[in-house]
Coordinates of C-alpha atoms in Angstrom, one line a residue:
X1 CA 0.0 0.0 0.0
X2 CA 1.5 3.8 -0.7
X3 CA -0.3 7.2 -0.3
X4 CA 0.3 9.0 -3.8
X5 CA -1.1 12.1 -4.8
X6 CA -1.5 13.8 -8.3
X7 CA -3.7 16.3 -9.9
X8 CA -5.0 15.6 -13.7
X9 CA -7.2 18.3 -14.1
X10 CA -7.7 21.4 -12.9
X11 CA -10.1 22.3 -10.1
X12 CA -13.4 22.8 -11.3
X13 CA -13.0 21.1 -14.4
X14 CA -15.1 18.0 -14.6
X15 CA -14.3 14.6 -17.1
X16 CA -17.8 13.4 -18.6
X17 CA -18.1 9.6 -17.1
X18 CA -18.8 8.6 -21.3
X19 CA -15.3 9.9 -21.9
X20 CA -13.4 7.7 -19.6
X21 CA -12.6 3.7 -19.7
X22 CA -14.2 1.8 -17.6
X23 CA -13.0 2.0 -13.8
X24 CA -12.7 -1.7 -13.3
X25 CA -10.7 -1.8 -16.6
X26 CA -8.5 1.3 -15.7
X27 CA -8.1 -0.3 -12.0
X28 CA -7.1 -3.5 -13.5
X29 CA -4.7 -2.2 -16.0
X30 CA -3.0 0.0 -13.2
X31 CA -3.4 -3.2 -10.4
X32 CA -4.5 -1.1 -7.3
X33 CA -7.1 0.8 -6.4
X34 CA -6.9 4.9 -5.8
X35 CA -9.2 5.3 -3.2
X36 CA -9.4 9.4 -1.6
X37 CA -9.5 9.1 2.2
X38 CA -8.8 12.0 5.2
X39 CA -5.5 12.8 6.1
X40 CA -5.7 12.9 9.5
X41 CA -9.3 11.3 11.2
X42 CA -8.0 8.4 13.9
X43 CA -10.5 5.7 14.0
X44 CA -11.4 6.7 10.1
X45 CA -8.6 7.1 8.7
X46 CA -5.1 8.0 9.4
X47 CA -1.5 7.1 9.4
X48 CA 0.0 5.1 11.8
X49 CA 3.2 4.2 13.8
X50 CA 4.0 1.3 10.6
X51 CA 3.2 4.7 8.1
X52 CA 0.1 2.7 6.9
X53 CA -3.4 3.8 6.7
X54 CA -5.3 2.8 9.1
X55 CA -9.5 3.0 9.9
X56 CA -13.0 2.1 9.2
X57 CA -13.0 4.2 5.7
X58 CA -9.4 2.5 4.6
X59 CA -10.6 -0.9 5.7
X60 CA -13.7 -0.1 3.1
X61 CA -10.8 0.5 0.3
X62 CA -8.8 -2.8 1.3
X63 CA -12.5 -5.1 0.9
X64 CA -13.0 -3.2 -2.7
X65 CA -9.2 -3.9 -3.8
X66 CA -10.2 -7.3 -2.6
X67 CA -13.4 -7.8 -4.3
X68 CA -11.6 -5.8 -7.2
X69 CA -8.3 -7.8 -7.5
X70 CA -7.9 -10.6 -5.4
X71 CA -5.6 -8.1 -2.8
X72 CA -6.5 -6.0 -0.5
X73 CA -3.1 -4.6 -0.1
X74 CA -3.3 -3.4 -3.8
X75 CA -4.3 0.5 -2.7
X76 CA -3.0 3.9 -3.0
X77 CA -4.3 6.1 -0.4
X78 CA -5.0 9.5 -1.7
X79 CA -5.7 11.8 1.5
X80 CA -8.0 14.8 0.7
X81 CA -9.3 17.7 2.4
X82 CA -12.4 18.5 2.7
X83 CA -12.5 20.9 -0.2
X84 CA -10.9 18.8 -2.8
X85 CA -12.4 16.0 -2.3
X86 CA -15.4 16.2 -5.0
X87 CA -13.2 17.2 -7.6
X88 CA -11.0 14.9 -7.1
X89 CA -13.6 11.9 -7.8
X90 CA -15.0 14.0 -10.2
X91 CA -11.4 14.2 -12.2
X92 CA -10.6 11.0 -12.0
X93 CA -7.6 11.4 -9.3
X94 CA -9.2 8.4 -7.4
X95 CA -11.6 6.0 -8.4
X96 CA -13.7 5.7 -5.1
X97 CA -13.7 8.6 -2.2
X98 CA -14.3 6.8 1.2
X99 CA -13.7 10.1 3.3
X100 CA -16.3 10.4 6.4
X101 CA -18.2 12.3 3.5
X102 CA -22.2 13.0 3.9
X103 CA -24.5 11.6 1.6
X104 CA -27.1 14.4 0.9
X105 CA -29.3 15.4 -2.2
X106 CA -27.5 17.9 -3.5
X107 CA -24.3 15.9 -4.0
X108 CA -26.2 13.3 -5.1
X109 CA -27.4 15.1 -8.3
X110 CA -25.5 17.8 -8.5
X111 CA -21.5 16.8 -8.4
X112 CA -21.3 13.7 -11.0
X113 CA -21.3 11.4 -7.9
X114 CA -23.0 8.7 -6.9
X115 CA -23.1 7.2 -2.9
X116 CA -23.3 3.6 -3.2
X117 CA -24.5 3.0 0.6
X118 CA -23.6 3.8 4.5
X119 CA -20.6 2.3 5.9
X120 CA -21.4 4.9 8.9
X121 CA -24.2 6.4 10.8
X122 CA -23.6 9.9 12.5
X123 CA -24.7 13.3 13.1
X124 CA -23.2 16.5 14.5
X125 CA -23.0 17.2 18.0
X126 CA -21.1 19.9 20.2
X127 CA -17.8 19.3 22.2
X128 CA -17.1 22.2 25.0
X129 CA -14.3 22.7 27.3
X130 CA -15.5 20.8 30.6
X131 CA -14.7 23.8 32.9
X132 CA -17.4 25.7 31.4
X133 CA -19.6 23.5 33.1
X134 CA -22.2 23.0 30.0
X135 CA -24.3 19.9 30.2
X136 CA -26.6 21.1 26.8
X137 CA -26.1 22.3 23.2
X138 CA -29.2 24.5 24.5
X139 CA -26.7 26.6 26.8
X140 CA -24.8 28.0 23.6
X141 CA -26.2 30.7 23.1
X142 CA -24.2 33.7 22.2
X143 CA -21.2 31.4 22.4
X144 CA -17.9 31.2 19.6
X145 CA -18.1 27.8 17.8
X146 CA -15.5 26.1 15.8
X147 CA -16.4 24.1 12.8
X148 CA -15.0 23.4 9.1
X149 CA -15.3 24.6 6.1
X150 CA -16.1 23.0 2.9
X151 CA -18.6 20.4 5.1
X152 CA -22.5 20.0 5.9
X153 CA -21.5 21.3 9.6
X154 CA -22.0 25.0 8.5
X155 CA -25.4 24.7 7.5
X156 CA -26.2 22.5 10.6
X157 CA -25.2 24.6 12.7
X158 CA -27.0 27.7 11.3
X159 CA -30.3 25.7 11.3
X160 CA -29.5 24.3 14.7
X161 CA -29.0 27.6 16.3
X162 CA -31.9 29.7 14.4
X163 CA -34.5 27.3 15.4
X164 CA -34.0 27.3 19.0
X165 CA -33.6 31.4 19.2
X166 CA -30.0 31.5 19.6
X167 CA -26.9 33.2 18.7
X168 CA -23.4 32.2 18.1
X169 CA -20.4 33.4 16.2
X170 CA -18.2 30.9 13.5
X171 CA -14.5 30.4 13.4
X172 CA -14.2 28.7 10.6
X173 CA -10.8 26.2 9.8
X174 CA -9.7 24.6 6.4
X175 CA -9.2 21.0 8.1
X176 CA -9.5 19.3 11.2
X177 CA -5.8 19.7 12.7
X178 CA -6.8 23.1 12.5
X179 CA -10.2 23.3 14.0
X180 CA -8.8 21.4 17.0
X181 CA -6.0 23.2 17.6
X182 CA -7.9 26.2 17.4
X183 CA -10.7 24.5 19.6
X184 CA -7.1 24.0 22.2
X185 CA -5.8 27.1 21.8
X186 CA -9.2 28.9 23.6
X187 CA -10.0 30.5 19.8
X188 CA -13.8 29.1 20.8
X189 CA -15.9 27.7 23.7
X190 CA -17.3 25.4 21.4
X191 CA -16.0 22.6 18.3
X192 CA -18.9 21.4 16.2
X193 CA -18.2 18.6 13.7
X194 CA -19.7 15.1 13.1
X195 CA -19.5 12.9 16.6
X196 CA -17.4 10.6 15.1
X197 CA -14.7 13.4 14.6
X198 CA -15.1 14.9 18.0
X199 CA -14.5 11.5 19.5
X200 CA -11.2 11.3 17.4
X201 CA -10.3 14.9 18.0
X202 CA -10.9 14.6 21.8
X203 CA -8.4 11.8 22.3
X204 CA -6.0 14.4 20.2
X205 CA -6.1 16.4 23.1
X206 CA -3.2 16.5 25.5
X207 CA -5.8 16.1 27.7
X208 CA -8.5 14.9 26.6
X209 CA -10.2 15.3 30.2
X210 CA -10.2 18.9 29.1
X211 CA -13.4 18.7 26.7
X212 CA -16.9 16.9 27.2
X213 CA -18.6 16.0 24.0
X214 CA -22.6 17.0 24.6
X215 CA -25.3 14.5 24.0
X216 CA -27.7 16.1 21.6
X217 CA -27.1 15.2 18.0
X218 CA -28.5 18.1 15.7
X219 CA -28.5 16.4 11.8
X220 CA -28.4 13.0 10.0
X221 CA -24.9 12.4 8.5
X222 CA -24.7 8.8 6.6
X223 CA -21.3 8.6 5.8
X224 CA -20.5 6.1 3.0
X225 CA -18.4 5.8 -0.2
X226 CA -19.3 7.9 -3.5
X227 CA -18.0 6.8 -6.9
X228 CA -18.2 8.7 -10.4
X229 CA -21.9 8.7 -12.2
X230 CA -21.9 6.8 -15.3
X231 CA -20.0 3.6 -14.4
X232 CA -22.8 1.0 -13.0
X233 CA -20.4 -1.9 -13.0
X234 CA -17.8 0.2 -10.5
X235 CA -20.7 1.5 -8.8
X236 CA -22.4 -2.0 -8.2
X237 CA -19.1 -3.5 -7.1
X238 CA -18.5 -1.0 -4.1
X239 CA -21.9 -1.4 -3.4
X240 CA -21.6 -4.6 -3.1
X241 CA -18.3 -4.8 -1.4
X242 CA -19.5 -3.0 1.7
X243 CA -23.1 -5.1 1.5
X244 CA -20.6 -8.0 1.5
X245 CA -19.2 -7.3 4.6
X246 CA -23.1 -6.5 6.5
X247 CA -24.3 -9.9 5.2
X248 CA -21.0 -11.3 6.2
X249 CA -21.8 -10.1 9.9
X250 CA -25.5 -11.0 9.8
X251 CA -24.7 -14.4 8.5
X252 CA -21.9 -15.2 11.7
X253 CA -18.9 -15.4 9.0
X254 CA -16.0 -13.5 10.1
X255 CA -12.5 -13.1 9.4
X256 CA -11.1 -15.7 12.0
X257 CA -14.2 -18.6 10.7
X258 CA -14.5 -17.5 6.6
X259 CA -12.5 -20.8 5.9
X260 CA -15.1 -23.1 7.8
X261 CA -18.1 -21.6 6.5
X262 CA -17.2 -22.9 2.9
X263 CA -17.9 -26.3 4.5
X264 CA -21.9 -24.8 5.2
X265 CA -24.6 -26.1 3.9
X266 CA -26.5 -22.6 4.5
X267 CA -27.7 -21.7 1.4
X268 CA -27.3 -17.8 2.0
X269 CA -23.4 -18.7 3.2
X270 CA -22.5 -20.8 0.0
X271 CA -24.6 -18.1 -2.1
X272 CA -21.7 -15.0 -0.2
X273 CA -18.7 -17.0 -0.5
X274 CA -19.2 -18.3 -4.2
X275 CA -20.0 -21.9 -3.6
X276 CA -23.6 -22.0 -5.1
X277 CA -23.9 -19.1 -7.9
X278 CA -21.6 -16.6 -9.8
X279 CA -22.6 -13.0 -8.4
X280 CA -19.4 -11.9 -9.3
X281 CA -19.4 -12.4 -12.9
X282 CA -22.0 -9.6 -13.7
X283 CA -19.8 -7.3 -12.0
X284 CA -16.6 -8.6 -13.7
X285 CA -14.7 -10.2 -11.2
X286 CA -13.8 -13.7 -10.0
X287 CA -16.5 -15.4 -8.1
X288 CA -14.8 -15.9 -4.9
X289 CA -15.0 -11.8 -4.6
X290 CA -16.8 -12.0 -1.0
X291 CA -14.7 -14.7 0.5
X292 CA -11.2 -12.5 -0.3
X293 CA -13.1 -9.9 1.2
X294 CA -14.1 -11.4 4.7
X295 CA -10.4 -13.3 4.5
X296 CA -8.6 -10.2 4.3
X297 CA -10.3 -7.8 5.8
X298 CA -13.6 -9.2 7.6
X299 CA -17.5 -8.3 8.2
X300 CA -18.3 -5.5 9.2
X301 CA -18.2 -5.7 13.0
X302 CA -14.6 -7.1 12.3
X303 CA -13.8 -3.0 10.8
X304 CA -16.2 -1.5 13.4
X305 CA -14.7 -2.8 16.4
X306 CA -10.9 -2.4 15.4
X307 CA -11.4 0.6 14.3
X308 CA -13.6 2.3 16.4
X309 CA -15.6 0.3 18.7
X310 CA -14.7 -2.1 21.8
X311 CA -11.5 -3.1 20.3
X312 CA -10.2 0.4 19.7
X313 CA -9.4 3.4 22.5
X314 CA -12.5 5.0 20.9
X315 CA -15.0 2.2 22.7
X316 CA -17.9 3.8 20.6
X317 CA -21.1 1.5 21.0
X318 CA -22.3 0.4 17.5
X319 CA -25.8 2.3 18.1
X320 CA -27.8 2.7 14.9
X321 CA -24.5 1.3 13.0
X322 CA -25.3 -2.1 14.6
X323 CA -27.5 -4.6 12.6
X324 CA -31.4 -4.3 11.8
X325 CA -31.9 -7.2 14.0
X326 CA -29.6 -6.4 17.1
X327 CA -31.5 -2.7 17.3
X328 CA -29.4 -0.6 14.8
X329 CA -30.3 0.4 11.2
X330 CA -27.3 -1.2 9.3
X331 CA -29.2 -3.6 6.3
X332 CA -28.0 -5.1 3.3
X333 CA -29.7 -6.3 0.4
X334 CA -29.4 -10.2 0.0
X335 CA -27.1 -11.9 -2.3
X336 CA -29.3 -14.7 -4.8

């Protein structure tokens, strides 16, 4: 795996999906998937001590190089702010973005993108300085609130504060290691960003007893991956690959047992892991595409807990990203 980055066209200029190969092809050809991720977002994705990428959103990469090519080491990591990150997919400088990005109508239809499901539920939510001694985003009022720019948090947070009567003032960052360290630094009383960020950013904190994130959530943020409009085959197989890994869980298959389940006689198993059926033909790759998946990089309660749940300093309870039938909202379409 290697981070690369490279600009093809300029900003603002978009390549019609019709005018480009197709992705799979073009990912084939160059064997290894660019996939645009954050820089800097512990638990999502960021580097660590080994200088690899780490986190839920690279872990999403690694199953679609696996589905993809047979490897899931076969990525380049592109990090991407916030503000480049559309035109980036757009151009063609990666082939999927899997950035903690916000799947709304408007860049739905309006930015040549397409989200191809949620690989995270969140919302925004408030962190403060715990020596203020404020217990509710309803307390805010008139206070100086840190977000970033270039994200749905803006907008959020005008609603947010216009329907309950309130005011507050913006100090608005360019990325995340800057809103923090502004948040640190006494430039706000308040950092506003999706709760999975403030969970990340708090433990940034050289003490991270310092801040106290609040409980009300103000917005729905599904965070997923997005590929270019006009490529159903690419589109169908990250689809897929992350649906792959929510059957995977629902079905008890997981990274350590994946080699004992080919032995089931579970119809819905052998369907996954390519003993009965080819699913992965239609999408152009081999039919073992789910198994090299699960092998390498595992269900989804394998990513989540690693990453950011019990297994990880995070400890963030799975909530409405646990499955339909253990309370959450996490669902995938079967495979047959």
């Amino acid at each position: 795996m290697k981070t690369v980055r490279w600009l093809g066209v300029g900003i603002g200029v978009l390549v019609p999906a019709m005018a480009m190969a197709s992705t799979l092809e073009t990912v084939q050809e160059r064997d290894s998937v660019r996939c645009g991720v954050n820089a800097a977002q512990p638990g999502f994705s960021s580097l660590a001590d080994d200088d690899q990428y780490r986190g839920l959103d690279t872990d999403v990469c690694r199953a679609i190089a696996a589905a993809a090519l047979g490897d899931a080491t076969k990525v380049d990591f592109v990090p991407l702010d916030s503000v480049e990150r559309f035109t980036a997919l757009q151009s063609g400088e990666v082939d999927v973005l899997s950035r903690t990005t916000t799947w709304t109508s408007s860049r739905d239809t309006t930015l040549g993108m397409n989200f191809t499901g949620v690989s995270y539920y969140d919302g925004q939510a408030f962190m403060v300085a715990s020596d203020l001694g404020v217990q509710s985003a309803k307390e805010l009022d008139g206070a100086a609130v840190c977000t970033q720019s270039g994200t749905t948090s803006e907008l959020n947070l005008s609603d947010y504060f216009r329907i309950n009567g309130m005011t507050y003032d913006t100090v608005v960052f360019d990325a995340p290691e800057q809103s923090i360290a502004g948040f640190e630094a006494g430039r706000c009383d308040v950092l506003s960003s999706d709760a999975s960020q403030l969970y990340a950013q708090r433990m940034q904190l050289a003490d991270p007893d310092m801040a106290v994130v609040l409980p009300e959530i103000i917005s729905k943020e599904p965070l997923g991956p997005a590929v270019r409009q006009g490529d159903d085959q690419w589109f169908n197989l990250v689809k897929w690959s992350l649906f792959a890994m929510l059957n995977a869980e629902e079905l008890g298959i997981t990274q350590a047992n994946v080699d004992e389940q080919l032995n089931s006689e579970n119809p819905d198993v052998m369907r996954l892991l390519g003993q009965d059926g080819d699913f992965g033909e239609p999408m152009g790759i081999n039919t073992d595409w789910a198994y090299q998946i699960i092998k390498q990089v595992g269900n989804y309660a394998d990513i989540f807990d690693r990453n950011v749940g019990a297994d990880s300093d995070f400890k963030i309870a799975r909530g409405l990203n646990a499955l339909w039938k253990d309370g959450g909202i996490q669902y995938a379409p079967p495979i047959r």
